Amino acid sequence: ALSLKGYKVGLLDADIFGPSVPKMLAVEDAAPMLEKKEGRDFIVPVENYGVKMLSIGFFVEKENAVVWRGAMASNALKQLITDGDWGDLDYFLIDFPPGTSDIHLTLVQTLPITGAIIVSTPQEVALADARKGIDMFTADKVEVPILGLVENMAWFTPAELPENKYYIFGKDGCKRLAEEGGYSLLGQIPIVQSIREGGDEGKPVALNTNSITGIAFAQLADKVVEAVDKRNREQPPTHIVQITTK
């Protein structure tokens, strides 16, 4: 959705153990090229739909599990960041895996993160994990600003009844969590068949700008732009986090 609005977008798939970005963006069979600059090899990101992307999924067989210890996974992620020839970008998005892990700490120790967007479904079991994510990013030693929350699977809308909403996982859970913490609710994404089909086929629903989901993602992109602009106006520049563990 950001790319459709004319922004230069990079996407890093930080889910080392379950990389899904290549499939969802129809580049499963792509092989990133190496380019030498000033005597150093850089990885040229794969590009589709106007988005530059890198994922560990490009470097392992798609049928094989990635069975690595935390340190090895962290080093692989660092390499994708530091050796990627990303060029000039307006937005560099990082798709984190669920939870709070070495991967998250590696990223905040490698890049100055402008802000975090917390994505959750509305039920309390999921919101409990979302709260932990917020706690991690806002901890004293990390201090990554929360740009806002996104509620995924907010309601179910059948294709034949587009006006109907069925709150399968509860209603407005992320909205309440956002209000508790004083954060913005950036968007609510419904469960619709087209999202599943688009992910499986590698055709993002955001491309269908006149659909319910296309409109929802376009509105979300606008909210993200506003949140980043507000954060940059009102808060000091970000920095790489220094964390020492015993």
CSV table of C-alpha atoms in Angstrom, one decimal:
chain,number,residue,atom,x,y,z
A,1,ALA,CA,0.0,0.0,0.0
A,2,LEU,CA,2.9,2.4,0.7
A,3,SER,CA,4.5,1.6,-2.6
A,4,LEU,CA,1.2,2.3,-4.4
A,5,LYS,CA,1.3,5.8,-2.9
A,6,GLY,CA,4.7,6.4,-4.5
A,7,TYR,CA,7.0,5.7,-1.6
A,8,LYS,CA,10.3,3.8,-1.9
A,9,VAL,CA,9.8,0.8,0.3
A,10,GLY,CA,12.1,-1.9,1.6
A,11,LEU,CA,10.9,-5.0,3.5
A,12,LEU,CA,13.0,-7.3,5.6
A,13,ASP,CA,11.5,-10.6,6.6
A,14,ALA,CA,12.9,-11.0,10.1
A,15,ASP,CA,11.1,-14.3,10.7
A,16,ILE,CA,14.2,-16.5,10.3
A,17,PHE,CA,12.4,-19.7,11.3
A,18,GLY,CA,9.2,-19.2,9.3
A,19,PRO,CA,9.9,-16.9,6.4
A,20,SER,CA,6.7,-16.2,4.4
A,21,VAL,CA,7.4,-13.0,2.6
A,22,PRO,CA,8.8,-14.6,-0.6
A,23,LYS,CA,5.6,-16.7,-1.1
A,24,MET,CA,3.2,-13.8,-0.2
A,25,LEU,CA,4.9,-11.5,-2.7
A,26,ALA,CA,5.3,-14.1,-5.5
A,27,VAL,CA,9.1,-14.3,-5.5
A,28,GLU,CA,9.6,-17.8,-4.0
A,29,ASP,CA,11.9,-18.8,-6.8
A,30,ALA,CA,14.0,-15.6,-6.9
A,31,ALA,CA,17.7,-15.7,-6.1
A,32,PRO,CA,19.2,-12.4,-4.9
A,33,MET,CA,22.3,-11.4,-6.8
A,34,LEU,CA,25.6,-10.2,-5.4
A,35,GLU,CA,27.1,-6.9,-6.4
A,36,LYS,CA,30.6,-5.7,-5.6
A,37,LYS,CA,31.0,-2.2,-4.4
A,38,GLU,CA,34.3,-0.7,-3.2
A,39,GLY,CA,35.7,-4.3,-2.9
A,40,ARG,CA,32.8,-5.6,-0.8
A,41,ASP,CA,30.0,-7.9,-1.8
A,42,PHE,CA,26.5,-6.7,-1.3
A,43,ILE,CA,23.2,-8.6,-1.6
A,44,VAL,CA,20.8,-7.0,-4.1
A,45,PRO,CA,17.3,-7.2,-2.7
A,46,VAL,CA,14.6,-8.9,-4.8
A,47,GLU,CA,12.0,-6.5,-6.0
A,48,ASN,CA,8.3,-7.0,-6.8
A,49,TYR,CA,5.2,-4.7,-6.7
A,50,GLY,CA,7.6,-1.8,-6.1
A,51,VAL,CA,9.0,-3.3,-2.9
A,52,LYS,CA,12.6,-4.3,-2.3
A,53,MET,CA,12.8,-7.3,0.0
A,54,LEU,CA,15.2,-9.7,1.6
A,55,SER,CA,14.4,-12.9,3.5
A,56,ILE,CA,16.3,-15.9,4.7
A,57,GLY,CA,13.7,-17.8,2.6
A,58,PHE,CA,15.7,-16.8,-0.5
A,59,PHE,CA,18.7,-18.7,0.8
A,60,VAL,CA,17.3,-22.0,2.0
A,61,GLU,CA,15.2,-24.7,0.3
A,62,LYS,CA,11.5,-23.8,0.8
A,63,GLU,CA,10.7,-27.3,1.9
A,64,ASN,CA,13.4,-27.3,4.6
A,65,ALA,CA,13.1,-26.2,8.2
A,66,VAL,CA,15.6,-23.6,9.5
A,67,VAL,CA,17.1,-25.3,12.6
A,68,TRP,CA,19.6,-22.8,14.0
A,69,ARG,CA,20.6,-21.7,17.4
A,70,GLY,CA,19.8,-18.1,18.4
A,71,ALA,CA,23.2,-16.8,17.7
A,72,MET,CA,23.3,-18.2,14.2
A,73,ALA,CA,19.9,-16.8,13.4
A,74,SER,CA,20.9,-13.4,14.8
A,75,ASN,CA,24.1,-13.3,12.7
A,76,ALA,CA,22.1,-14.3,9.5
A,77,LEU,CA,19.7,-11.4,10.2
A,78,LYS,CA,22.5,-9.0,10.7
A,79,GLN,CA,24.0,-10.0,7.4
A,80,LEU,CA,20.7,-9.3,5.6
A,81,ILE,CA,20.6,-5.8,7.1
A,82,THR,CA,24.3,-4.8,6.8
A,83,ASP,CA,25.1,-6.5,3.5
A,84,GLY,CA,21.8,-5.6,1.7
A,85,ASP,CA,22.2,-3.0,-1.0
A,86,TRP,CA,18.9,-1.3,-0.1
A,87,GLY,CA,19.6,2.1,-1.7
A,88,ASP,CA,17.5,5.1,-0.8
A,89,LEU,CA,14.3,4.3,0.9
A,90,ASP,CA,11.4,6.2,2.4
A,91,TYR,CA,10.3,3.4,4.6
A,92,PHE,CA,12.2,0.3,5.7
A,93,LEU,CA,9.6,-2.2,7.1
A,94,ILE,CA,10.7,-5.1,9.3
A,95,ASP,CA,8.3,-8.1,9.7
A,96,PHE,CA,9.1,-9.4,13.1
A,97,PRO,CA,8.3,-12.9,14.2
A,98,PRO,CA,5.8,-13.3,17.1
A,99,GLY,CA,7.0,-13.0,20.7
A,100,THR,CA,10.1,-11.4,22.3
A,101,SER,CA,13.3,-13.0,21.3
A,102,ASP,CA,17.0,-12.7,20.3
A,103,ILE,CA,15.7,-11.6,16.9
A,104,HIS,CA,14.1,-8.5,18.3
A,105,LEU,CA,17.1,-7.6,20.4
A,106,THR,CA,19.4,-8.1,17.5
A,107,LEU,CA,17.4,-5.7,15.4
A,108,VAL,CA,17.3,-2.9,17.9
A,109,GLN,CA,21.1,-3.4,18.5
A,110,THR,CA,21.8,-3.2,14.7
A,111,LEU,CA,19.4,-0.5,13.4
A,112,PRO,CA,18.0,2.7,14.9
A,113,ILE,CA,14.3,1.7,14.8
A,114,THR,CA,12.0,4.7,14.2
A,115,GLY,CA,9.1,2.9,15.9
A,116,ALA,CA,7.2,-0.3,16.4
A,117,ILE,CA,3.7,-1.2,15.1
A,118,ILE,CA,2.0,-3.8,17.3
A,119,VAL,CA,-0.2,-6.2,15.4
A,120,SER,CA,-2.6,-8.5,17.2
A,121,THR,CA,-5.9,-10.3,16.9
A,122,PRO,CA,-8.7,-9.0,19.3
A,123,GLN,CA,-8.9,-12.0,21.7
A,124,GLU,CA,-7.4,-11.7,25.2
A,125,VAL,CA,-4.9,-14.6,24.6
A,126,ALA,CA,-3.3,-12.7,21.7
A,127,LEU,CA,-3.5,-9.4,23.5
A,128,ALA,CA,-1.5,-10.8,26.4
A,129,ASP,CA,1.4,-11.3,24.0
A,130,ALA,CA,0.9,-7.9,22.5
A,131,ARG,CA,1.2,-6.3,25.9
A,132,LYS,CA,4.6,-8.2,26.3
A,133,GLY,CA,5.7,-6.8,23.0
A,134,ILE,CA,4.8,-3.3,24.0
A,135,ASP,CA,6.6,-3.8,27.3
A,136,MET,CA,9.8,-5.0,25.5
A,137,PHE,CA,9.9,-2.1,23.1
A,138,THR,CA,9.2,0.5,25.7
A,139,ALA,CA,11.6,-0.9,28.3
A,140,ASP,CA,14.2,1.6,29.7
A,141,LYS,CA,17.2,0.0,27.8
A,142,VAL,CA,15.3,-0.3,24.5
A,143,GLU,CA,13.0,2.8,24.3
A,144,VAL,CA,11.5,2.2,20.8
A,145,PRO,CA,8.5,4.4,20.4
A,146,ILE,CA,5.1,2.6,19.7
A,147,LEU,CA,3.6,4.1,16.6
A,148,GLY,CA,0.3,2.4,17.1
A,149,LEU,CA,-1.6,-0.8,17.0
A,150,VAL,CA,-3.2,-2.8,14.2
A,151,GLU,CA,-6.0,-5.2,14.8
A,152,ASN,CA,-5.8,-8.2,12.5
A,153,MET,CA,-8.8,-10.5,11.9
A,154,ALA,CA,-11.0,-7.8,13.5
A,155,TRP,CA,-14.2,-9.4,12.2
A,156,PHE,CA,-15.3,-11.8,9.5
A,157,THR,CA,-17.1,-10.6,6.4
A,158,PRO,CA,-18.3,-13.2,4.0
A,159,ALA,CA,-17.9,-12.3,0.3
A,160,GLU,CA,-21.6,-12.7,-0.4
A,161,LEU,CA,-22.6,-10.4,2.5
A,162,PRO,CA,-20.0,-7.6,2.4
A,163,GLU,CA,-22.0,-5.4,4.8
A,164,ASN,CA,-22.1,-8.0,7.6
A,165,LYS,CA,-19.5,-8.2,10.4
A,166,TYR,CA,-19.1,-11.2,12.6
A,167,TYR,CA,-16.8,-10.7,15.6
A,168,ILE,CA,-15.4,-14.2,15.8
A,169,PHE,CA,-12.4,-13.3,18.1
A,170,GLY,CA,-14.2,-10.6,20.1
A,171,LYS,CA,-14.7,-7.0,19.4
A,172,ASP,CA,-12.3,-4.0,19.6
A,173,GLY,CA,-9.7,-5.8,21.7
A,174,CYS,CA,-6.8,-3.8,20.1
A,175,LYS,CA,-8.8,-0.6,20.4
A,176,ARG,CA,-9.1,-1.1,24.1
A,177,LEU,CA,-5.4,-2.0,24.4
A,178,ALA,CA,-4.5,1.1,22.5
A,179,GLU,CA,-6.7,3.3,24.8
A,180,GLU,CA,-5.1,1.7,27.8
A,181,GLY,CA,-1.6,2.7,26.7
A,182,GLY,CA,-2.5,6.0,25.1
A,183,TYR,CA,-1.6,4.7,21.6
A,184,SER,CA,-3.3,5.1,18.3
A,185,LEU,CA,-5.3,2.4,16.6
A,186,LEU,CA,-3.9,2.6,13.1
A,187,GLY,CA,-6.3,0.2,11.5
A,188,GLN,CA,-8.6,-2.9,11.7
A,189,ILE,CA,-8.2,-5.6,9.1
A,190,PRO,CA,-11.1,-8.0,8.6
A,191,ILE,CA,-11.0,-11.7,7.8
A,192,VAL,CA,-12.0,-12.1,4.2
A,193,GLN,CA,-11.3,-14.8,1.8
A,194,SER,CA,-9.5,-12.6,-0.6
A,195,ILE,CA,-6.7,-12.0,1.9
A,196,ARG,CA,-6.0,-15.7,2.2
A,197,GLU,CA,-6.2,-16.2,-1.5
A,198,GLY,CA,-3.9,-13.2,-2.1
A,199,GLY,CA,-1.3,-14.5,0.3
A,200,ASP,CA,-1.4,-18.0,-1.2
A,201,GLU,CA,-1.1,-16.7,-4.7
A,202,GLY,CA,1.4,-14.0,-4.1
A,203,LYS,CA,-1.0,-11.2,-5.1
A,204,PRO,CA,-1.4,-8.7,-2.2
A,205,VAL,CA,-4.9,-7.6,-1.7
A,206,ALA,CA,-3.7,-4.0,-1.4
A,207,LEU,CA,-3.3,-4.0,-5.2
A,208,ASN,CA,-7.1,-4.1,-5.6
A,209,THR,CA,-7.6,-0.6,-4.4
A,210,ASN,CA,-11.3,-0.6,-4.8
A,211,SER,CA,-12.0,-3.6,-2.6
A,212,ILE,CA,-12.8,-3.6,1.1
A,213,THR,CA,-9.4,-4.9,2.0
A,214,GLY,CA,-7.6,-2.7,-0.5
A,215,ILE,CA,-9.3,0.4,1.0
A,216,ALA,CA,-8.4,-0.9,4.6
A,217,PHE,CA,-4.7,-1.3,3.7
A,218,ALA,CA,-4.6,2.1,1.9
A,219,GLN,CA,-6.1,3.8,5.0
A,220,LEU,CA,-3.6,1.9,7.2
A,221,ALA,CA,-0.7,3.1,5.1
A,222,ASP,CA,-1.9,6.7,5.5
A,223,LYS,CA,-2.1,6.3,9.2
A,224,VAL,CA,1.4,4.8,9.3
A,225,VAL,CA,2.8,7.8,7.4
A,226,GLU,CA,1.0,10.2,9.8
A,227,ALA,CA,2.3,8.3,12.8
A,228,VAL,CA,5.9,8.3,11.5
A,229,ASP,CA,5.7,12.0,10.7
A,230,LYS,CA,4.3,12.8,14.1
A,231,ARG,CA,7.0,10.7,15.9
A,232,ASN,CA,9.8,12.4,14.0
A,233,ARG,CA,8.4,15.9,14.7
A,234,GLU,CA,7.8,15.3,18.4
A,235,GLN,CA,10.6,12.9,19.5
A,236,PRO,CA,14.4,12.9,19.2
A,237,PRO,CA,16.1,10.8,16.5
A,238,THR,CA,16.4,7.2,17.1
A,239,HIS,CA,19.7,5.4,18.1
A,240,ILE,CA,21.1,2.0,18.1
A,241,VAL,CA,20.3,0.3,21.4
A,242,GLN,CA,23.2,-0.8,23.6
A,243,ILE,CA,22.1,-3.8,25.7
A,244,THR,CA,24.5,-5.9,27.8
A,245,THR,CA,23.4,-9.2,29.1
A,246,LYS,CA,24.9,-11.3,31.8
